[in-house]
């Protein structure tokens, strides 16, 4: 039987500045899901990329005194380069300004919606937030300002192409209410349903060539306009698969894939849960199956944001504290619902407590006992089903599956950590050193009991490493190596983690 296919995507960020830790959260979450489902035997494709065709990028390039292409190239490269510092396993990375797959796919999507009668041109005047790249009505503003960026929108009047979003309100409501289009957490789904119930209005899907500074994809058959950046950007989920070409990847990963999963921040839910599905309905294409929404990271209570200047460089953070520590804090401490405030102290406290003081200490103790009591050779007896540790190890994979199905990384890491806690309890309860003393005094039952305890502990740590692999793949590899015999004996116990110092230089 063919393994099920799962297509997982991140949003593609603007490249008006270098990447920050807020987007790294989404990258690490998506990578963890991809690694997890690969381990469970599914076929997985993980996509990330950059949104190059934005007016924000043009304005940032002008402010920097750099031509736009050079500016977006430099910053897009910084996003792609996060693969190493964050141990990412994406299969594809698309750039909307330079990838030859993208423009032809956007043009095809546009023409399909036009053929459905859903595109029309009219004059429009509205309040436009450059930060969001979106028009707002006055009642959507907070004291006259964009709720996301805190800036006053610009009054813009021009003639644009519009998409008949209002035509799809009932269909979208039915899809969300039935769960055919799943949004997690449920509170985010309810917000979208309320938005639809409040009435959907057609939205502008192009910008004048002059206001866009000539940057972007021209509207098919209308070079006086460029395609609206959100229409352009949302299309990447299918253009990266060769939609618009003869590439079979589109059929494999979109048209016939069992799950099409988008990870998005809470600020862009409207675009992914309303605009994008409506565009696909218009074009006669399959919809995503899952939209998984995360909240924000903050610094001193303020959203981490390029435009707000509250940034934390994830590559520098990983260079300072290590990839394992960064990934673990993002997955272990960030809640499923609610913003999370980042400080280096919180990261180091979590890493020192869980790694140096917890996981690393546990593996070191067990390997040391195997060397001390069995000369480094893991006993050949089977793990004991009578020990609670064996039962915990059997249950953890199902608990992790359930947590990640609910898009709850904190719960998933807590489930894995059950093994660490139960293994320590097992050591304290069985006291292997006392069994070894009784063995030296000729107690054969104690010797058998010691064999059983040691193999159970080693087996538990191997399960632990396996279940940790999607979350902290580098650390999991080191643990596995420590527990893999070489010429019949485990390697000598080595420290797996360094304790992070409080005076580590700030990022």
mmCIF file with all atom_site columns, N, CA, C and O in Angstrom, residues 219-253:
data_model
loop_
_atom_site.group_PDB
_atom_site.id
_atom_site.type_symbol
_atom_site.label_atom_id
_atom_site.label_alt_id
_atom_site.label_comp_id
_atom_site.label_asym_id
_atom_site.label_entity_id
_atom_site.label_seq_id
_atom_site.pdbx_PDB_ins_code
_atom_site.Cartn_x
_atom_site.Cartn_y
_atom_site.Cartn_z
_atom_site.occupancy
_atom_site.B_iso_or_equiv
_atom_site.pdbx_formal_charge
_atom_site.auth_seq_id
_atom_site.auth_comp_id
_atom_site.auth_asym_id
_atom_site.auth_atom_id
_atom_site.pdbx_PDB_model_num
ATOM 1   N N  . UNK A 1 219 ? -0.310 41.983 -14.301 1.00 0.00 ? 219 UNK A N  1
ATOM 2   C CA . UNK A 1 219 ? -1.593 41.315 -14.485 1.00 0.00 ? 219 UNK A CA 1
ATOM 3   C C  . UNK A 1 219 ? -1.684 40.816 -15.928 1.00 0.00 ? 219 UNK A C  1
ATOM 4   O O  . UNK A 1 219 ? -1.387 41.563 -16.864 1.00 0.00 ? 219 UNK A O  1
ATOM 5   N N  . UNK A 1 220 ? -2.052 39.565 -16.134 1.00 0.00 ? 220 UNK A N  1
ATOM 6   C CA . UNK A 1 220 ? -2.186 39.063 -17.504 1.00 0.00 ? 220 UNK A CA 1
ATOM 7   C C  . UNK A 1 220 ? -3.115 39.949 -18.350 1.00 0.00 ? 220 UNK A C  1
ATOM 8   O O  . UNK A 1 220 ? -4.202 40.312 -17.901 1.00 0.00 ? 220 UNK A O  1
ATOM 9   N N  . UNK A 1 221 ? -2.634 40.310 -19.520 1.00 0.00 ? 221 UNK A N  1
ATOM 10  C CA . UNK A 1 221 ? -3.380 41.150 -20.458 1.00 0.00 ? 221 UNK A CA 1
ATOM 11  C C  . UNK A 1 221 ? -3.650 42.561 -19.940 1.00 0.00 ? 221 UNK A C  1
ATOM 12  O O  . UNK A 1 221 ? -4.469 43.291 -20.524 1.00 0.00 ? 221 UNK A O  1
ATOM 13  N N  . UNK A 1 222 ? -3.032 42.976 -18.852 1.00 0.00 ? 222 UNK A N  1
ATOM 14  C CA . UNK A 1 222 ? -3.203 44.352 -18.361 1.00 0.00 ? 222 UNK A CA 1
ATOM 15  C C  . UNK A 1 222 ? -1.906 44.830 -17.711 1.00 0.00 ? 222 UNK A C  1
ATOM 16  O O  . UNK A 1 222 ? -1.786 44.862 -16.484 1.00 0.00 ? 222 UNK A O  1
ATOM 17  N N  . UNK A 1 223 ? -0.898 45.210 -18.506 1.00 0.00 ? 223 UNK A N  1
ATOM 18  C CA . UNK A 1 223 ? 0.407  45.589 -17.945 1.00 0.00 ? 223 UNK A CA 1
ATOM 19  C C  . UNK A 1 223 ? 0.392  46.879 -17.143 1.00 0.00 ? 223 UNK A C  1
ATOM 20  O O  . UNK A 1 223 ? 1.395  47.209 -16.501 1.00 0.00 ? 223 UNK A O  1
ATOM 21  N N  . UNK A 1 224 ? -0.737 47.603 -17.140 1.00 0.00 ? 224 UNK A N  1
ATOM 22  C CA . UNK A 1 224 ? -0.809 48.808 -16.309 1.00 0.00 ? 224 UNK A CA 1
ATOM 23  C C  . UNK A 1 224 ? -0.967 48.474 -14.832 1.00 0.00 ? 224 UNK A C  1
ATOM 24  O O  . UNK A 1 224 ? -0.875 49.354 -13.974 1.00 0.00 ? 224 UNK A O  1
ATOM 25  N N  . UNK A 1 225 ? -1.197 47.182 -14.521 1.00 0.00 ? 225 UNK A N  1
ATOM 26  C CA . UNK A 1 225 ? -1.410 46.727 -13.149 1.00 0.00 ? 225 UNK A CA 1
ATOM 27  C C  . UNK A 1 225 ? -0.450 45.581 -12.824 1.00 0.00 ? 225 UNK A C  1
ATOM 28  O O  . UNK A 1 225 ? -0.020 44.847 -13.728 1.00 0.00 ? 225 UNK A O  1
ATOM 29  N N  . UNK A 1 226 ? -0.108 45.460 -11.545 1.00 0.00 ? 226 UNK A N  1
ATOM 30  C CA . UNK A 1 226 ? 0.643  44.291 -11.087 1.00 0.00 ? 226 UNK A CA 1
ATOM 31  C C  . UNK A 1 226 ? -0.240 43.509 -10.124 1.00 0.00 ? 226 UNK A C  1
ATOM 32  O O  . UNK A 1 226 ? -1.128 44.061 -9.466  1.00 0.00 ? 226 UNK A O  1
ATOM 33  N N  . UNK A 1 227 ? -0.010 42.217 -10.053 1.00 0.00 ? 227 UNK A N  1
ATOM 34  C CA . UNK A 1 227 ? -0.805 41.339 -9.192  1.00 0.00 ? 227 UNK A CA 1
ATOM 35  C C  . UNK A 1 227 ? -0.556 41.699 -7.729  1.00 0.00 ? 227 UNK A C  1
ATOM 36  O O  . UNK A 1 227 ? 0.595  41.874 -7.298  1.00 0.00 ? 227 UNK A O  1
ATOM 37  N N  . UNK A 1 228 ? -1.629 41.853 -6.978  1.00 0.00 ? 228 UNK A N  1
ATOM 38  C CA . UNK A 1 228 ? -1.570 42.142 -5.541  1.00 0.00 ? 228 UNK A CA 1
ATOM 39  C C  . UNK A 1 228 ? -0.673 41.130 -4.844  1.00 0.00 ? 228 UNK A C  1
ATOM 40  O O  . UNK A 1 228 ? -0.743 39.931 -5.092  1.00 0.00 ? 228 UNK A O  1
ATOM 41  N N  . UNK A 1 229 ? 0.145  41.628 -3.929  1.00 0.00 ? 229 UNK A N  1
ATOM 42  C CA . UNK A 1 229 ? 1.179  40.781 -3.341  1.00 0.00 ? 229 UNK A CA 1
ATOM 43  C C  . UNK A 1 229 ? 0.600  39.556 -2.633  1.00 0.00 ? 229 UNK A C  1
ATOM 44  O O  . UNK A 1 229 ? 1.201  38.475 -2.650  1.00 0.00 ? 229 UNK A O  1
ATOM 45  N N  . UNK A 1 230 ? -0.574 39.689 -2.000  1.00 0.00 ? 230 UNK A N  1
ATOM 46  C CA . UNK A 1 230 ? -1.118 38.519 -1.309  1.00 0.00 ? 230 UNK A CA 1
ATOM 47  C C  . UNK A 1 230 ? -1.617 37.470 -2.295  1.00 0.00 ? 230 UNK A C  1
ATOM 48  O O  . UNK A 1 230 ? -1.481 36.272 -2.055  1.00 0.00 ? 230 UNK A O  1
ATOM 49  N N  . UNK A 1 231 ? -2.225 37.908 -3.396  1.00 0.00 ? 231 UNK A N  1
ATOM 50  C CA . UNK A 1 231 ? -2.617 36.948 -4.437  1.00 0.00 ? 231 UNK A CA 1
ATOM 51  C C  . UNK A 1 231 ? -1.370 36.237 -4.946  1.00 0.00 ? 231 UNK A C  1
ATOM 52  O O  . UNK A 1 231 ? -1.323 35.006 -5.083  1.00 0.00 ? 231 UNK A O  1
ATOM 53  N N  . UNK A 1 232 ? -0.361 37.000 -5.235  1.00 0.00 ? 232 UNK A N  1
ATOM 54  C CA . UNK A 1 232 ? 0.937  36.490 -5.698  1.00 0.00 ? 232 UNK A CA 1
ATOM 55  C C  . UNK A 1 232 ? 1.508  35.498 -4.688  1.00 0.00 ? 232 UNK A C  1
ATOM 56  O O  . UNK A 1 232 ? 1.863  34.356 -5.026  1.00 0.00 ? 232 UNK A O  1
ATOM 57  N N  . UNK A 1 233 ? 1.586  35.913 -3.423  1.00 0.00 ? 233 UNK A N  1
ATOM 58  C CA . UNK A 1 233 ? 2.251  35.101 -2.401  1.00 0.00 ? 233 UNK A CA 1
ATOM 59  C C  . UNK A 1 233 ? 1.492  33.819 -2.093  1.00 0.00 ? 233 UNK A C  1
ATOM 60  O O  . UNK A 1 233 ? 2.087  32.744 -1.966  1.00 0.00 ? 233 UNK A O  1
ATOM 61  N N  . UNK A 1 234 ? 0.178  33.911 -1.948  1.00 0.00 ? 234 UNK A N  1
ATOM 62  C CA . UNK A 1 234 ? -0.600 32.708 -1.639  1.00 0.00 ? 234 UNK A CA 1
ATOM 63  C C  . UNK A 1 234 ? -0.454 31.651 -2.718  1.00 0.00 ? 234 UNK A C  1
ATOM 64  O O  . UNK A 1 234 ? -0.475 30.449 -2.445  1.00 0.00 ? 234 UNK A O  1
ATOM 65  N N  . UNK A 1 235 ? -0.275 32.087 -3.943  1.00 0.00 ? 235 UNK A N  1
ATOM 66  C CA . UNK A 1 235 ? -0.111 31.139 -5.025  1.00 0.00 ? 235 UNK A CA 1
ATOM 67  C C  . UNK A 1 235 ? 1.108  30.256 -4.915  1.00 0.00 ? 235 UNK A C  1
ATOM 68  O O  . UNK A 1 235 ? 1.174  29.195 -5.553  1.00 0.00 ? 235 UNK A O  1
ATOM 69  N N  . UNK A 1 236 ? 2.078  30.649 -4.078  1.00 0.00 ? 236 UNK A N  1
ATOM 70  C CA . UNK A 1 236 ? 3.322  29.875 -3.985  1.00 0.00 ? 236 UNK A CA 1
ATOM 71  C C  . UNK A 1 236 ? 3.090  28.434 -3.555  1.00 0.00 ? 236 UNK A C  1
ATOM 72  O O  . UNK A 1 236 ? 3.896  27.551 -3.868  1.00 0.00 ? 236 UNK A O  1
ATOM 73  N N  . UNK A 1 237 ? 1.992  28.192 -2.824  1.00 0.00 ? 237 UNK A N  1
ATOM 74  C CA . UNK A 1 237 ? 1.738  26.843 -2.337  1.00 0.00 ? 237 UNK A CA 1
ATOM 75  C C  . UNK A 1 237 ? 1.496  25.860 -3.478  1.00 0.00 ? 237 UNK A C  1
ATOM 76  O O  . UNK A 1 237 ? 1.727  24.653 -3.314  1.00 0.00 ? 237 UNK A O  1
ATOM 77  N N  . UNK A 1 238 ? 1.035  26.375 -4.614  1.00 0.00 ? 238 UNK A N  1
ATOM 78  C CA . UNK A 1 238 ? 0.859  25.498 -5.778  1.00 0.00 ? 238 UNK A CA 1
ATOM 79  C C  . UNK A 1 238 ? 1.881  25.779 -6.879  1.00 0.00 ? 238 UNK A C  1
ATOM 80  O O  . UNK A 1 238 ? 2.269  24.864 -7.608  1.00 0.00 ? 238 UNK A O  1
ATOM 81  N N  . UNK A 1 239 ? 2.327  27.038 -7.005  1.00 0.00 ? 239 UNK A N  1
ATOM 82  C CA . UNK A 1 239 ? 3.316  27.311 -8.059  1.00 0.00 ? 239 UNK A CA 1
ATOM 83  C C  . UNK A 1 239 ? 4.623  26.582 -7.792  1.00 0.00 ? 239 UNK A C  1
ATOM 84  O O  . UNK A 1 239 ? 5.321  26.173 -8.722  1.00 0.00 ? 239 UNK A O  1
ATOM 85  N N  . UNK A 1 240 ? 4.966  26.396 -6.513  1.00 0.00 ? 240 UNK A N  1
ATOM 86  C CA . UNK A 1 240 ? 6.193  25.667 -6.169  1.00 0.00 ? 240 UNK A CA 1
ATOM 87  C C  . UNK A 1 240 ? 6.127  24.209 -6.593  1.00 0.00 ? 240 UNK A C  1
ATOM 88  O O  . UNK A 1 240 ? 7.158  23.534 -6.696  1.00 0.00 ? 240 UNK A O  1
ATOM 89  N N  . UNK A 1 241 ? 4.909  23.723 -6.832  1.00 0.00 ? 241 UNK A N  1
ATOM 90  C CA . UNK A 1 241 ? 4.711  22.347 -7.274  1.00 0.00 ? 241 UNK A CA 1
ATOM 91  C C  . UNK A 1 241 ? 4.597  22.248 -8.790  1.00 0.00 ? 241 UNK A C  1
ATOM 92  O O  . UNK A 1 241 ? 4.306  21.178 -9.328  1.00 0.00 ? 241 UNK A O  1
ATOM 93  N N  . UNK A 1 242 ? 4.820  23.370 -9.468  1.00 0.00 ? 242 UNK A N  1
ATOM 94  C CA . UNK A 1 242 ? 4.761  23.341 -10.922 1.00 0.00 ? 242 UNK A CA 1
ATOM 95  C C  . UNK A 1 242 ? 3.382  23.575 -11.494 1.00 0.00 ? 242 UNK A C  1
ATOM 96  O O  . UNK A 1 242 ? 3.151  23.278 -12.667 1.00 0.00 ? 242 UNK A O  1
ATOM 97  N N  . UNK A 1 243 ? 2.441  24.107 -10.666 1.00 0.00 ? 243 UNK A N  1
ATOM 98  C CA . UNK A 1 243 ? 1.144  24.481 -11.221 1.00 0.00 ? 243 UNK A CA 1
ATOM 99  C C  . UNK A 1 243 ? 1.380  25.529 -12.310 1.00 0.00 ? 243 UNK A C  1
ATOM 100 O O  . UNK A 1 243 ? 2.030  26.541 -12.082 1.00 0.00 ? 243 UNK A O  1
ATOM 101 N N  . UNK A 1 244 ? 0.859  25.279 -13.483 1.00 0.00 ? 244 UNK A N  1
ATOM 102 C CA . UNK A 1 244 ? 1.133  26.153 -14.614 1.00 0.00 ? 244 UNK A CA 1
ATOM 103 C C  . UNK A 1 244 ? 2.150  25.564 -15.566 1.00 0.00 ? 244 UNK A C  1
ATOM 104 O O  . UNK A 1 244 ? 2.407  26.108 -16.636 1.00 0.00 ? 244 UNK A O  1
ATOM 105 N N  . UNK A 1 245 ? 2.756  24.444 -15.172 1.00 0.00 ? 245 UNK A N  1
ATOM 106 C CA . UNK A 1 245 ? 3.703  23.716 -16.019 1.00 0.00 ? 245 UNK A CA 1
ATOM 107 C C  . UNK A 1 245 ? 3.244  22.266 -16.117 1.00 0.00 ? 245 UNK A C  1
ATOM 108 O O  . UNK A 1 245 ? 2.182  21.895 -15.618 1.00 0.00 ? 245 UNK A O  1
ATOM 109 N N  . UNK A 1 246 ? 4.072  21.446 -16.682 1.00 0.00 ? 246 UNK A N  1
ATOM 110 C CA . UNK A 1 246 ? 3.752  20.018 -16.798 1.00 0.00 ? 246 UNK A CA 1
ATOM 111 C C  . UNK A 1 246 ? 4.334  19.192 -15.652 1.00 0.00 ? 246 UNK A C  1
ATOM 112 O O  . UNK A 1 246 ? 4.344  17.959 -15.709 1.00 0.00 ? 246 UNK A O  1
ATOM 113 N N  . UNK A 1 247 ? 4.820  19.848 -14.612 1.00 0.00 ? 247 UNK A N  1
ATOM 114 C CA . UNK A 1 247 ? 5.428  19.146 -13.484 1.00 0.00 ? 247 UNK A CA 1
ATOM 115 C C  . UNK A 1 247 ? 4.377  18.274 -12.790 1.00 0.00 ? 247 UNK A C  1
ATOM 116 O O  . UNK A 1 247 ? 3.287  18.743 -12.436 1.00 0.00 ? 247 UNK A O  1
ATOM 117 N N  . UNK A 1 248 ? 4.720  17.009 -12.559 1.00 0.00 ? 248 UNK A N  1
ATOM 118 C CA . UNK A 1 248 ? 3.785  16.082 -11.903 1.00 0.00 ? 248 UNK A CA 1
ATOM 119 C C  . UNK A 1 248 ? 3.693  16.312 -10.400 1.00 0.00 ? 248 UNK A C  1
ATOM 120 O O  . UNK A 1 248 ? 2.837  15.723 -9.736  1.00 0.00 ? 248 UNK A O  1
ATOM 121 N N  . UNK A 1 249 ? 4.580  17.157 -9.855  1.00 0.00 ? 249 UNK A N  1
ATOM 122 C CA . UNK A 1 249 ? 4.560  17.395 -8.406  1.00 0.00 ? 249 UNK A CA 1
ATOM 123 C C  . UNK A 1 249 ? 3.238  17.996 -7.965  1.00 0.00 ? 249 UNK A C  1
ATOM 124 O O  . UNK A 1 249 ? 2.764  17.733 -6.850  1.00 0.00 ? 249 UNK A O  1
ATOM 125 N N  . UNK A 1 250 ? 2.617  18.817 -8.811  1.00 0.00 ? 250 UNK A N  1
ATOM 126 C CA . UNK A 1 250 ? 1.332  19.407 -8.428  1.00 0.00 ? 250 UNK A CA 1
ATOM 127 C C  . UNK A 1 250 ? 0.291  18.312 -8.185  1.00 0.00 ? 250 UNK A C  1
ATOM 128 O O  . UNK A 1 250 ? -0.418 18.327 -7.169  1.00 0.00 ? 250 UNK A O  1
ATOM 129 N N  . UNK A 1 251 ? 0.179  17.365 -9.074  1.00 0.00 ? 251 UNK A N  1
ATOM 130 C CA . UNK A 1 251 ? -0.795 16.279 -8.882  1.00 0.00 ? 251 UNK A CA 1
ATOM 131 C C  . UNK A 1 251 ? -0.454 15.440 -7.663  1.00 0.00 ? 251 UNK A C  1
ATOM 132 O O  . UNK A 1 251 ? -1.330 15.046 -6.891  1.00 0.00 ? 251 UNK A O  1
ATOM 133 N N  . UNK A 1 252 ? 0.844  15.184 -7.469  1.00 0.00 ? 252 UNK A N  1
ATOM 134 C CA . UNK A 1 252 ? 1.265  14.313 -6.375  1.00 0.00 ? 252 UNK A CA 1
ATOM 135 C C  . UNK A 1 252 ? 1.043  14.954 -5.011  1.00 0.00 ? 252 UNK A C  1
ATOM 136 O O  . UNK A 1 252 ? 0.560  14.294 -4.081  1.00 0.00 ? 252 UNK A O  1
ATOM 137 N N  . UNK A 1 253 ? 1.396  16.238 -4.884  1.00 0.00 ? 253 UNK A N  1
ATOM 138 C CA . UNK A 1 253 ? 1.423  16.853 -3.558  1.00 0.00 ? 253 UNK A CA 1
ATOM 139 C C  . UNK A 1 253 ? 0.245  17.775 -3.274  1.00 0.00 ? 253 UNK A C  1
ATOM 140 O O  . UNK A 1 253 ? -0.013 18.095 -2.115  1.00 0.00 ? 253 UNK A O  1
#
